Short mmCIF file of C-alpha atoms and ligand atoms in Angstrom, two decimals:
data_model
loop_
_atom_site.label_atom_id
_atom_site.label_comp_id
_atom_site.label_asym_id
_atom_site.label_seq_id
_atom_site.Cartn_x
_atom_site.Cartn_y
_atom_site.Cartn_z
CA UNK A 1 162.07 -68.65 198.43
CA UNK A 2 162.11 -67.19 201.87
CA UNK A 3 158.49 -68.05 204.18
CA UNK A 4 158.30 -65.23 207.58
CA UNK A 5 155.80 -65.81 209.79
CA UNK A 6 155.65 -63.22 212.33
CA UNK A 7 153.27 -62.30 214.64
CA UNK A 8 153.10 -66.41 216.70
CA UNK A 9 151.58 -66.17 219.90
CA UNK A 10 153.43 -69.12 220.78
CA UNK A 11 156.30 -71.40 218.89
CA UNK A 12 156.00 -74.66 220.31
CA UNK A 13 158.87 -77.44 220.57
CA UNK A 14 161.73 -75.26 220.01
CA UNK A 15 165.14 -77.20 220.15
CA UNK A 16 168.44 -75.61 221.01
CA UNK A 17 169.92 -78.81 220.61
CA UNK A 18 168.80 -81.27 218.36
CA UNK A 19 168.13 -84.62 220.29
CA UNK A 20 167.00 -87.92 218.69
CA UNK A 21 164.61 -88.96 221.04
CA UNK A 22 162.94 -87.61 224.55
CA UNK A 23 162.50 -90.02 227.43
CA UNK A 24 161.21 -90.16 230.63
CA UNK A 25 160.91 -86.65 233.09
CA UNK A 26 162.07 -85.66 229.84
CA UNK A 27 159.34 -85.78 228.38
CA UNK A 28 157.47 -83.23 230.13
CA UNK A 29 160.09 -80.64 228.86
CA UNK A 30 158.79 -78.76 226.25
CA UNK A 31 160.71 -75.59 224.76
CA UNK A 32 158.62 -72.43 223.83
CA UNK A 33 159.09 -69.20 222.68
CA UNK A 34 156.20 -66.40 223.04
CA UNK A 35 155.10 -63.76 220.68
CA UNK A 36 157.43 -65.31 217.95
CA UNK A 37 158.84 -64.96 214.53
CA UNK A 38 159.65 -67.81 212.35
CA UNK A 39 161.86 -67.96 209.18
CA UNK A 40 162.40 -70.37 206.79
CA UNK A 41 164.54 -70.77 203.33
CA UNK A 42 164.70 -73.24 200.67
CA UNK A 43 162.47 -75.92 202.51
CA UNK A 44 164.52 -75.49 205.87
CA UNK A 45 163.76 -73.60 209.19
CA UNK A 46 167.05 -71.00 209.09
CA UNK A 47 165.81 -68.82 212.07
CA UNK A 48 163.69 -67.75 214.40
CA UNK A 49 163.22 -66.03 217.79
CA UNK A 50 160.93 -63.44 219.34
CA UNK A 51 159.52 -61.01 217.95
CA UNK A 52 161.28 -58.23 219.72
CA UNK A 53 164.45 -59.52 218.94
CA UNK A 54 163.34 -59.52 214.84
CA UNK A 55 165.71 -57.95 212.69
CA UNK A 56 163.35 -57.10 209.68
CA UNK A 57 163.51 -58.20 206.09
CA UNK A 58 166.10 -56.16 204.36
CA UNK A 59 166.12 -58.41 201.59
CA UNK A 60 162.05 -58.11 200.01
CA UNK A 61 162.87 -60.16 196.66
CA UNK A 62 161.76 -63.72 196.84
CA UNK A 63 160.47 -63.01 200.57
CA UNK A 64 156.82 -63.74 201.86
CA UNK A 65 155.54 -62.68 205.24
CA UNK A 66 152.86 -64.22 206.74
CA UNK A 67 150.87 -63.23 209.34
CA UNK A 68 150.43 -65.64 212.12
CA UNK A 69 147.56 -63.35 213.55
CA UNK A 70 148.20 -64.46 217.25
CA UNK A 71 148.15 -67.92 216.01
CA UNK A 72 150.33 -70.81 217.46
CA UNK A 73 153.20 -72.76 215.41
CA UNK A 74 154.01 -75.91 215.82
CA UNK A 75 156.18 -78.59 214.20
CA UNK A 76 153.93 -80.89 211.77
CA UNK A 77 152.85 -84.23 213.65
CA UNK A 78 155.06 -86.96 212.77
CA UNK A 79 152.56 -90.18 212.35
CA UNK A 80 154.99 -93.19 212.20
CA UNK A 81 152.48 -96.40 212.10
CA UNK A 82 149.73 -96.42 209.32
CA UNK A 83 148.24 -98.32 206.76
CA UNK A 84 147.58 -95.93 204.40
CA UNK A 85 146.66 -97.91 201.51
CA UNK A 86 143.74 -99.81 201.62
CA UNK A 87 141.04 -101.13 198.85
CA UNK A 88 137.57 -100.38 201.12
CA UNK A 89 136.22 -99.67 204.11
CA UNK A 90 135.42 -101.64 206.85
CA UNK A 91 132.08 -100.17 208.32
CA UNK A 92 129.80 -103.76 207.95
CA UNK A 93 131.88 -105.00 210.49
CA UNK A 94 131.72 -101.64 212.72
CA UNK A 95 127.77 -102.20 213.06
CA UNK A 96 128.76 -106.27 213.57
CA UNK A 97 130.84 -105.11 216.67
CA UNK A 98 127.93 -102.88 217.81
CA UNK A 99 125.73 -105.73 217.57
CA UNK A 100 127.78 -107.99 219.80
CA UNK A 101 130.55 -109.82 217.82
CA UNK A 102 134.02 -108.83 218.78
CA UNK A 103 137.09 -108.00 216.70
CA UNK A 104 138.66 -111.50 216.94
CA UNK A 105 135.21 -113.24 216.00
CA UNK A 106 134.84 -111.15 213.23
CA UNK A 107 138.20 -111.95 212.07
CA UNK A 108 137.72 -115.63 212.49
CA UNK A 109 134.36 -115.62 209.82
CA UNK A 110 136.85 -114.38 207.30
CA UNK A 111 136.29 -110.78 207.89
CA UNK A 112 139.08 -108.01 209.08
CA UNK A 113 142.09 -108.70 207.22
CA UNK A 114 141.10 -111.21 205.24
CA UNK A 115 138.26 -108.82 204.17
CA UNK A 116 140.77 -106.03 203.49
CA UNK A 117 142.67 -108.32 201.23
CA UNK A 118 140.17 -109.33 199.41
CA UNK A 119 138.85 -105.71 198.44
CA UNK A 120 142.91 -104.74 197.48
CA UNK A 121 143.07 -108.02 195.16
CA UNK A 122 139.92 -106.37 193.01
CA UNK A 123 141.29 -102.62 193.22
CA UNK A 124 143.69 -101.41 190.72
CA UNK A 125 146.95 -99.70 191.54
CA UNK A 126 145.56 -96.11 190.26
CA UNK A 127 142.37 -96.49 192.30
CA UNK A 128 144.52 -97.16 195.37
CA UNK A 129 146.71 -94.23 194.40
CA UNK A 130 143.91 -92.28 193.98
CA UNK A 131 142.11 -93.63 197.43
CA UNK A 132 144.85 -92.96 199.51
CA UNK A 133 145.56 -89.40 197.91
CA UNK A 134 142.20 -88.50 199.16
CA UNK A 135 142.98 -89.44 202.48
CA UNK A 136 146.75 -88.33 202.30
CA UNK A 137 145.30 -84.66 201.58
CA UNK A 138 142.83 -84.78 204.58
CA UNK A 139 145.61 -85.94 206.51
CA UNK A 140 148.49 -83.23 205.64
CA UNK A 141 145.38 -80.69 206.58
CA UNK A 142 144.68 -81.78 209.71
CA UNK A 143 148.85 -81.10 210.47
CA UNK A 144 150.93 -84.49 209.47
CA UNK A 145 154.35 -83.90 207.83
CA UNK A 146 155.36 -87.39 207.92
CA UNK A 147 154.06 -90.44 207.72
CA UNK A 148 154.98 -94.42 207.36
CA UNK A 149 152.82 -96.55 205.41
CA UNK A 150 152.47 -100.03 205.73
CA UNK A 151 152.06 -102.64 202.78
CA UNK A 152 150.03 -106.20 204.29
CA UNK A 153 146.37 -106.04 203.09
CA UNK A 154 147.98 -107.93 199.79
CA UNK A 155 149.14 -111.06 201.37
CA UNK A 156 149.85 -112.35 197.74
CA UNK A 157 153.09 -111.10 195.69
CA UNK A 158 151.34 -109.20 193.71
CA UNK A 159 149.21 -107.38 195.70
CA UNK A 160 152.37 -107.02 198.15
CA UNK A 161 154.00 -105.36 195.45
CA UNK A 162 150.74 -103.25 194.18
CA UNK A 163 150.39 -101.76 198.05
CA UNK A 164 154.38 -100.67 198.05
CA UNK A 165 154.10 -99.34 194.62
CA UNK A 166 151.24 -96.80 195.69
CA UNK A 167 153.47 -95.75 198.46
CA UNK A 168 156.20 -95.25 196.14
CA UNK A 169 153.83 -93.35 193.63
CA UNK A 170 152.79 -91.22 197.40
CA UNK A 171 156.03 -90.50 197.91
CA UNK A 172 156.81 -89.00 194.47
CA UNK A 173 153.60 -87.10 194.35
CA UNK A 174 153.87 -85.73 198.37
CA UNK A 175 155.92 -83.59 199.48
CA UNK A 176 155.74 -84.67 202.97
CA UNK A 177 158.42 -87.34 204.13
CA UNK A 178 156.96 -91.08 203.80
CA UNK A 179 158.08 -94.18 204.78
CA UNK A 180 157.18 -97.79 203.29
CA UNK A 181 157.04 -101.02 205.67
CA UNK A 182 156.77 -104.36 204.20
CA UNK A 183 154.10 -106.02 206.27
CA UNK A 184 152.99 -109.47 204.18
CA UNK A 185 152.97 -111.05 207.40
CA UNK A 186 149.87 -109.81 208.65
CA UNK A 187 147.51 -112.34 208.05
CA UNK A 188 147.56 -116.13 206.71
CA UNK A 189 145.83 -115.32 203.24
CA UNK A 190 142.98 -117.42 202.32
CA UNK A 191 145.51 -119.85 199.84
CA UNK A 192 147.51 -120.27 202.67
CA UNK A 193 144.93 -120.84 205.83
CA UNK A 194 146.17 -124.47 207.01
CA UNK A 195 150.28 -124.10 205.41
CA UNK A 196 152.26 -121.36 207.28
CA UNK A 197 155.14 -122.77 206.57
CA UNK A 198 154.30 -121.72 203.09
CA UNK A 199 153.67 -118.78 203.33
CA UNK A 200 156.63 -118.01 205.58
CA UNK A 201 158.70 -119.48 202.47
CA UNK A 202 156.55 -117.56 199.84
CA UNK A 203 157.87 -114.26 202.29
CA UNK A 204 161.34 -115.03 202.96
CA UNK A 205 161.88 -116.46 199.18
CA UNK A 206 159.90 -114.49 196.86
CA UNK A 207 158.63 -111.15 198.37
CA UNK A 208 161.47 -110.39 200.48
CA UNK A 209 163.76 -110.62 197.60
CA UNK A 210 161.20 -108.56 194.79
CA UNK A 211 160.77 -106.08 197.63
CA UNK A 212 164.12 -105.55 198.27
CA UNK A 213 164.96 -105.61 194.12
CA UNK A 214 163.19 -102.50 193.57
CA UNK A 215 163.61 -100.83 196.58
CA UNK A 216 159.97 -100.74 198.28
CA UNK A 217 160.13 -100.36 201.47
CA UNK A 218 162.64 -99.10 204.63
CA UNK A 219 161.26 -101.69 207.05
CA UNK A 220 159.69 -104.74 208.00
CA UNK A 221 156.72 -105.92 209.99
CA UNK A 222 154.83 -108.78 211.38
CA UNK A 223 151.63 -109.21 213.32
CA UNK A 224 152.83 -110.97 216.53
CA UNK A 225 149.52 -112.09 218.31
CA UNK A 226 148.00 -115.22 219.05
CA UNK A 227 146.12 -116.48 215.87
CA UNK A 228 148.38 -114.57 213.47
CA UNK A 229 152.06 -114.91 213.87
CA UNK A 230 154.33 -116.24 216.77
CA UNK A 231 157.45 -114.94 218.48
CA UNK A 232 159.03 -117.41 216.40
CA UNK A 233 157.80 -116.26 213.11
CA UNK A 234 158.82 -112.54 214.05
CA UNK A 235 162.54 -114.13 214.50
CA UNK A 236 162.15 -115.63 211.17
CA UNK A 237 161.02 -112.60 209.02
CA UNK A 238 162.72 -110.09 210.75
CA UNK A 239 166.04 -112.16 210.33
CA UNK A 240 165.05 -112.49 206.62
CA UNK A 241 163.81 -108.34 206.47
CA UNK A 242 167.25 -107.34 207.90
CA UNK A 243 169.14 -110.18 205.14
CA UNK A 244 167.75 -107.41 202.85
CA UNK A 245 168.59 -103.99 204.48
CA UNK A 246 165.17 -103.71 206.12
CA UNK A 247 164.95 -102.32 209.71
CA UNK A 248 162.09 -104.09 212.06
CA UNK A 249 159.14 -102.23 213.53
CA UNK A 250 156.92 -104.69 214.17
CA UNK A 251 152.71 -104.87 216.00
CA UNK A 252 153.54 -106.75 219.37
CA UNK A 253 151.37 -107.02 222.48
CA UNK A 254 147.87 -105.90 221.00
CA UNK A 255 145.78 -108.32 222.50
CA UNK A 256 148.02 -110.65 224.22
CA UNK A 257 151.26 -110.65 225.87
CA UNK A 258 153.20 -113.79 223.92
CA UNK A 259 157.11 -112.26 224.19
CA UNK A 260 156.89 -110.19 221.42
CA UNK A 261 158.66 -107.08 223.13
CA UNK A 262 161.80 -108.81 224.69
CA UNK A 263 162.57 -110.39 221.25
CA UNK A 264 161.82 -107.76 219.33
CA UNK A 265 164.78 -105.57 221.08
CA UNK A 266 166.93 -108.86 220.76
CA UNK A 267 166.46 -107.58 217.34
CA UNK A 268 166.75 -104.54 217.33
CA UNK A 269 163.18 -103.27 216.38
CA UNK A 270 163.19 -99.56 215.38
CA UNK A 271 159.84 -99.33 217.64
CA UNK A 272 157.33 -101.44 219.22
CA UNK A 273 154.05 -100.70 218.46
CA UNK A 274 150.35 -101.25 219.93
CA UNK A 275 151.26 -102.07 223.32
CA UNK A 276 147.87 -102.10 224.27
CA UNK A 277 148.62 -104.53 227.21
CA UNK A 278 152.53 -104.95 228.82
CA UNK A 279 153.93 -106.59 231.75
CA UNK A 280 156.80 -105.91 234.06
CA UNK A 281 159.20 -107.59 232.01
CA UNK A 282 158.20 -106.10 228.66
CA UNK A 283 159.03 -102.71 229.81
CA UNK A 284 162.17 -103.62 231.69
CA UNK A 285 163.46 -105.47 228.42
CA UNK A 286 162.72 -101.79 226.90
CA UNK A 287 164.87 -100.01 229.49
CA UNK A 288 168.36 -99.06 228.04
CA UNK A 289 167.11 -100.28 225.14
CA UNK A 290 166.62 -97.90 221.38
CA UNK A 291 163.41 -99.63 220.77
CA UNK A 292 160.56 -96.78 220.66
CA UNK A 293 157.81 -97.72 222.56
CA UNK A 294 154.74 -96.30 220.13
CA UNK A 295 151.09 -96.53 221.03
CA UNK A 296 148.29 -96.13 218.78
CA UNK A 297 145.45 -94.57 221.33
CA UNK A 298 142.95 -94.50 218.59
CA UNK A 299 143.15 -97.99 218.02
CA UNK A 300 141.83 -98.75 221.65
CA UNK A 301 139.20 -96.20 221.07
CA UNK A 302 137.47 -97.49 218.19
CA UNK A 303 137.72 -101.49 219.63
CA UNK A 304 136.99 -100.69 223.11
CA UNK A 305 140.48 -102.38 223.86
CA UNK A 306 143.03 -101.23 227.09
CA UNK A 307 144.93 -98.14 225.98
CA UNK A 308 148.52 -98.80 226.93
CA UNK A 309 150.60 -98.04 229.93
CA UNK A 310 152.32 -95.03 228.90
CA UNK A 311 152.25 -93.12 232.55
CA UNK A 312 153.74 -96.03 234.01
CA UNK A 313 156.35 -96.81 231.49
CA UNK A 314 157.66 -93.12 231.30
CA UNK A 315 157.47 -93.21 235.11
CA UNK A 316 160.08 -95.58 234.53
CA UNK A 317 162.05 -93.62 232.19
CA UNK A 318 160.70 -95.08 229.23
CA UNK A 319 160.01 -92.78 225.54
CA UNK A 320 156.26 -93.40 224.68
CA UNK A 321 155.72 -92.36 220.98
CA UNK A 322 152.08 -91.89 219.26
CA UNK A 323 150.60 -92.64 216.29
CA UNK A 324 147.04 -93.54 214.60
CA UNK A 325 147.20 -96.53 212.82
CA UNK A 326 145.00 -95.09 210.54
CA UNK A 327 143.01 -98.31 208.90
CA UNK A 328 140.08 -99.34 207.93
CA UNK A 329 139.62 -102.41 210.69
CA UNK A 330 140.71 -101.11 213.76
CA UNK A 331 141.36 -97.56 213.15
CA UNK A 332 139.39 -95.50 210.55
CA UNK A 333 140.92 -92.49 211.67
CA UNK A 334 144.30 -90.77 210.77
CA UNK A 335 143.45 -87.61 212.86
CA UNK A 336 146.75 -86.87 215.03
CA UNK A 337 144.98 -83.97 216.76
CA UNK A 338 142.90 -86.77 218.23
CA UNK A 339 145.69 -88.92 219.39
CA UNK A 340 147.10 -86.16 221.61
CA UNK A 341 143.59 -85.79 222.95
CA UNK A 342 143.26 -89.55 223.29
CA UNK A 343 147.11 -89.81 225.39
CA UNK A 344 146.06 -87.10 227.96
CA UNK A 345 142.52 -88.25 228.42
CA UNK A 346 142.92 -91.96 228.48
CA UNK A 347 146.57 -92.80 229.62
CA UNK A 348 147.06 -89.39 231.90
CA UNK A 349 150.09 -88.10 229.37
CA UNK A 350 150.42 -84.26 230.07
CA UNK A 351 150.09 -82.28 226.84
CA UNK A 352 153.81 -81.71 226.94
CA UNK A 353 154.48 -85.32 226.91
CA UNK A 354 151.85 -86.20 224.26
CA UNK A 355 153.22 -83.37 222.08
CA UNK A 356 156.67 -84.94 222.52
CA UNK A 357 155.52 -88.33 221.55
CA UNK A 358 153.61 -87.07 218.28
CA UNK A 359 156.64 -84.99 216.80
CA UNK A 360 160.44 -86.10 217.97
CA UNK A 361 159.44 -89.48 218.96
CA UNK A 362 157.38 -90.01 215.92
CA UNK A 363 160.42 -89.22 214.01
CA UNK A 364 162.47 -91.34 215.88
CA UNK A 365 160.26 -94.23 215.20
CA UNK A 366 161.05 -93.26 211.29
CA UNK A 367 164.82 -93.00 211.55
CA UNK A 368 164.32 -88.62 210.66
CA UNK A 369 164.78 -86.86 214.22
CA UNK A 370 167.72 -85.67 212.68
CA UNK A 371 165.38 -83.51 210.34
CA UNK A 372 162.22 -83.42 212.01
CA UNK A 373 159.75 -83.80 214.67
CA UNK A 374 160.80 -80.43 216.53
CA UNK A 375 161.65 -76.28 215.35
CA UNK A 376 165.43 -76.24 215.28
CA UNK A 377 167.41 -74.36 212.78
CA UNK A 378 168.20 -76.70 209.77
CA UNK A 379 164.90 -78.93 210.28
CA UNK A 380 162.63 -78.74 207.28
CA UNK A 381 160.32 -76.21 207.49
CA UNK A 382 156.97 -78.53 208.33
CA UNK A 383 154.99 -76.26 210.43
CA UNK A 384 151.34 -75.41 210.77
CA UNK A 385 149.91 -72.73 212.37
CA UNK A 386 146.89 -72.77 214.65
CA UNK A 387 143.29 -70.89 214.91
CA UNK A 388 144.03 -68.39 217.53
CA UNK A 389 144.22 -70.54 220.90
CA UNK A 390 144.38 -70.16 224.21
CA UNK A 391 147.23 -72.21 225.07
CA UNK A 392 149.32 -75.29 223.15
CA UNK A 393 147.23 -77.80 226.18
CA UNK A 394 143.58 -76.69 223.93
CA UNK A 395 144.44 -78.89 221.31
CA UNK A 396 143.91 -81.89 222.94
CA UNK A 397 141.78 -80.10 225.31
CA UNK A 398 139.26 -79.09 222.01
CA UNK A 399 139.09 -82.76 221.29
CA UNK A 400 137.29 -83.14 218.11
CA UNK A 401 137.62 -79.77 216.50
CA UNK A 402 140.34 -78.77 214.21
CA UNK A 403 143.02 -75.62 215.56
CA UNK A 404 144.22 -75.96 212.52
CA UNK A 405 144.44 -72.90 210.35
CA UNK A 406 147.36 -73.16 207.66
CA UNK A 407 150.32 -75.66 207.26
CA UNK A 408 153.64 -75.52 205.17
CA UNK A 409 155.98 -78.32 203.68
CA UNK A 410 159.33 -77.82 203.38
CA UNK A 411 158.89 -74.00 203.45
CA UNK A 412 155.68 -73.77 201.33
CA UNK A 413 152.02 -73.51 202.04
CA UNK A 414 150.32 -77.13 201.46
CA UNK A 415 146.94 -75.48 200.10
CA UNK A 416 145.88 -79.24 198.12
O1 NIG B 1 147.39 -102.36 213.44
N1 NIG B 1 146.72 -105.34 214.30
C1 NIG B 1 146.98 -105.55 213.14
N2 NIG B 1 146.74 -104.80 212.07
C2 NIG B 1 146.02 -103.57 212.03
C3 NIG B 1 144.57 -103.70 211.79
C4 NIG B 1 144.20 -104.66 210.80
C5 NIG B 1 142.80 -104.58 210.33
O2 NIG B 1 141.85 -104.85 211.09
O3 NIG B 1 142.66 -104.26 209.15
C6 NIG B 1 146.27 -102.77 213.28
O4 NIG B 1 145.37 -102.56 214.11
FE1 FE B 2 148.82 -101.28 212.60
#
C-alpha cells in the first residue's frame, strides 16, 4: 500500500542524513521543506520533496492520496520515559498537595508509590491491558509513535511480571514501537520497608533472572533519590540488569543531587532522566559522554518542582531530550504537545530545539534513531498531520489545544 500526502504547508524535521542524536547549537537546526509532498510504502517513508518538484502517481493501484489541506507534517513524537501501566489514579493525593502536604510527605504516610502498588496488586492483568489501551489510544491521537513503558508499581515478582506482561500484550496489539523497562527498584514495598538488602536480593536473584527468561523488558531502572535507592544500589542493579542483556536508563537527580549522573555514565546509562536539579559536575560528567540527558517538564509542572537546566546544559553542548512521564503520582499527563510547550515556556528551549528533543532525541533515548524520530527516506512512516497552522513554533505556542488533525503508523491512518 502506497500513503501520498500532498498538499503540506510545511514538512517539518526533514533529514538528509540520518544522525543518531542532535546536540548542542545543533539543536536549533531544524530541516524544513515548504508546500510539500510526502510518500510512503509498505510502512516506510520512500520519498518526498516539494510539491513542484512532484512527479505524479503513474501507478493508481494500491495508491491513496491524501490531502494535507495546507496542513503541517511532522514526524510522530517519540515519548521515551513513561509508566504506562498503572492500577488507579492518584487524584486523593492531588487535593492532599493542594491542601499543604508535599510529595515526599505524602509518600512517607504510605501513599505515592506505595499507593500505586497497592492498587496494581488488586487489578488483574486484562484490566491493566485494558486501562492502559485507553490511555495508549488517547496518546497515539494526540501524535506519539513511540513510547517506553516502565514496569515498578509491582514491587513483588508477580506483579513485576503482571506490569511487563501488559507491555508485552501493548506491544502485540500497537502498532506503534514500544519499549519495556524493568523498574522493581522503585520503591521499598511494604514486605520489605526495614530489609533492603532483601529486596535488592529478591531483584538481582529472582526478578532479574524471570525477567530476563521470557524476555520482558530492553532496560533497566532504579529510583536514585534520597529515601528510595542510593548511588550504590544503582551500581548494584544496573550491574545485575546488564548480567542479563538489559541497557540502564535510570530516574537520577529529581529532588536531590546524590551522584547519580556521574555514575550512571560510569555505566553507561542509555539516558538520564528527571534532572530536575544538576550541578556543574553532573553536566560536565555528561560532556563527551552517550548518556541522553532527558527531562520530563510535565513532571515539574504538576509538583511545583524546578524544571531542569536544559538552556544551560545545551549552552554547553549538551543533547536535552523530552518526555512526559506520564503517571499517575507525579505526572497524570502523557500529552507530548504539552511538553514542547512546557520546554519553551519554562526552560527557554526554542521550538526548534524542543522539537528536536521530542523526536530524534526521544529515539535516541530508545536505541531507534536509526528508524525514527525525524522524515528521512527509509524511516517508518509515523507522521501526523496538523490543523492548518500558522507556523511549526504554534504548537507549543497553542499550549493546551490539540493541532492535531490525522496521524499514520507505519504508513497507515491510526483512526482507533
Ligand atoms: O518518575 N520518580 C519516580 N517515579 C515516578 C513517579 C512515581 C509516582 O509518584 O507514582 C516519576 O516521577
Ligand atoms: Fe518516571
Amino acid at each position: 500500500m502506497k500513503v501520498i500526502i500532498k498538499n503540506i504547508a510545511e514538512l517539518v524535521q526533514v533529514e538528509g542524513n540520518i544522525q543518531e542524536k542532535v546536540s548542542g547549537a545543533a539543536m536549533k537546526n531544524l530541516g524544513t521543506l515548504k508546500d510539500a509532498f510526502l510518500c510512503m510504502e509498505d510502512g516506510l517513508i520512500t520519498d518526498f520533496g516539494t510539491m513542484d518538484s512532484w512527479a505524479g502517481i503513474d501507478d493508481w493501484n494500491n495508491t491513496e492520496v491524501v490531502d494535507a489541506e495546507g496542513g503541517m507534517v511532522f514526524p510522530s513524537w517519540v515519548d521515551s520515559h513513561s509508566h504506562l501501566v498503572f492500577g488507579g489514579t492518584r487524584e486523593g493525593e492531588f487535593v492532599d498537595r493542594i491542601n499543604g502536604l508535599t510529595y515526599e510527605e505524602i509518600a512517607n504516610r504510605g501513599g505515592g508509590i506505595l499507593n500505586s502498588a497497592a492498587k496494581l496488586a488488586e487489578a488483574s492483568e486484562d484490566e491493566l491491558f485494558e486501562s492502559a489501551s485507553t490511555r495508549l489510544i488517547e496518546l497515539i491521537k494526540m501524535g506519539t509513535g513511540a513510547l517506553e513503558i516502565k514496569s515498578g508499581y509491582g514491587l513483588s515478582t508477580e506483579s513485576e511480571l503482571k506490569m511487563l506482561r501488559v507491555v508485552k500484550r501493548l506491544k502485540e496489539n500497537f502498532p506503534i514501537t514500544i519499549k519495556a523497562t524493568f523498574l522493581g527498584a522503585h520503591a521499598l514495598p511494604v514486605a520489605y520497608k526495614n530489609d533492603k538488602e532483601g529486596y535488592l536480593k529478591l531483584i538481582e536473584e529472582e526478578m532479574l533472572p524471570l525477567v530476563a527468561k521470557e524476555n520482558l523488558a530492553e532496560y533497566v531502572d532504579i529510583f536514585c533519590e534520597k529515601g528510595y535507592f542510593s548511588v550504590a544500589d544503582m551500581e548494584r542493579v544496573v550491574t545485575a540488569g546488564k548480567k542479563h542483556g538489559l541497557i540502564p536508563k535510570v530516574h537520577v537527580n529529581q529532588f536531590n543531587i546524590i551522584g547519580g549522573i556521574p555514575s550512571a555514565v560510569k555505566l553507561d546509562a542509555l539516558s538520564v532522566d528527571h534532572l530536575e536539579v544538576v550541578n556543574q559536575e553532573d553536566i560536565d560528567a555528561l560532556k563527551g559522554s552517550s548518556t541522553m540527558p532527558t527531562m520530563l517538564p510535565s513532571c515539574s509542572f504538576f509538583l511545583k518542582i524546578p524544571y531542569g537546566p536544559a538552556r544551560n546544559m545545551i549552552d554547553q553542548g549538551l543533547p536535552i531530550c523530552l518526555a512526559t512521564d506520564y503517571n499517575p503520582g507525579s505526572t497524570p499527563s502523557g500529552n507530548m504537545n504539552f511538553v514542547v510547550s512546557l520546554a519553551c515556556i519554562h526552560m527557554n528551549m526554542n521550538p526548534e530545539e524542543a522539537i528536536n528533543a521530542a523526536t530524534i532525541n526521544g529515539a535516541y533515548a530508545m536505541g531507534i534513531s536509526k528508524t525514527e524520530g525525524s522524515i528521512a527516506k527509509g524511516k517508518k512512516g509515523n507522521i501526523f498531520i496538523t490543523k492548518k497552522i500558522p507556523s511549526y513554533s504554534f504548537i507549543p505556542y497553542n499550549f493546551g489545544h490539540n493541532c492535531i488533525d490525522r496521524v499514520f503508523i507505519n504508513g497507515c491512518e491510526f483512526n482507533r
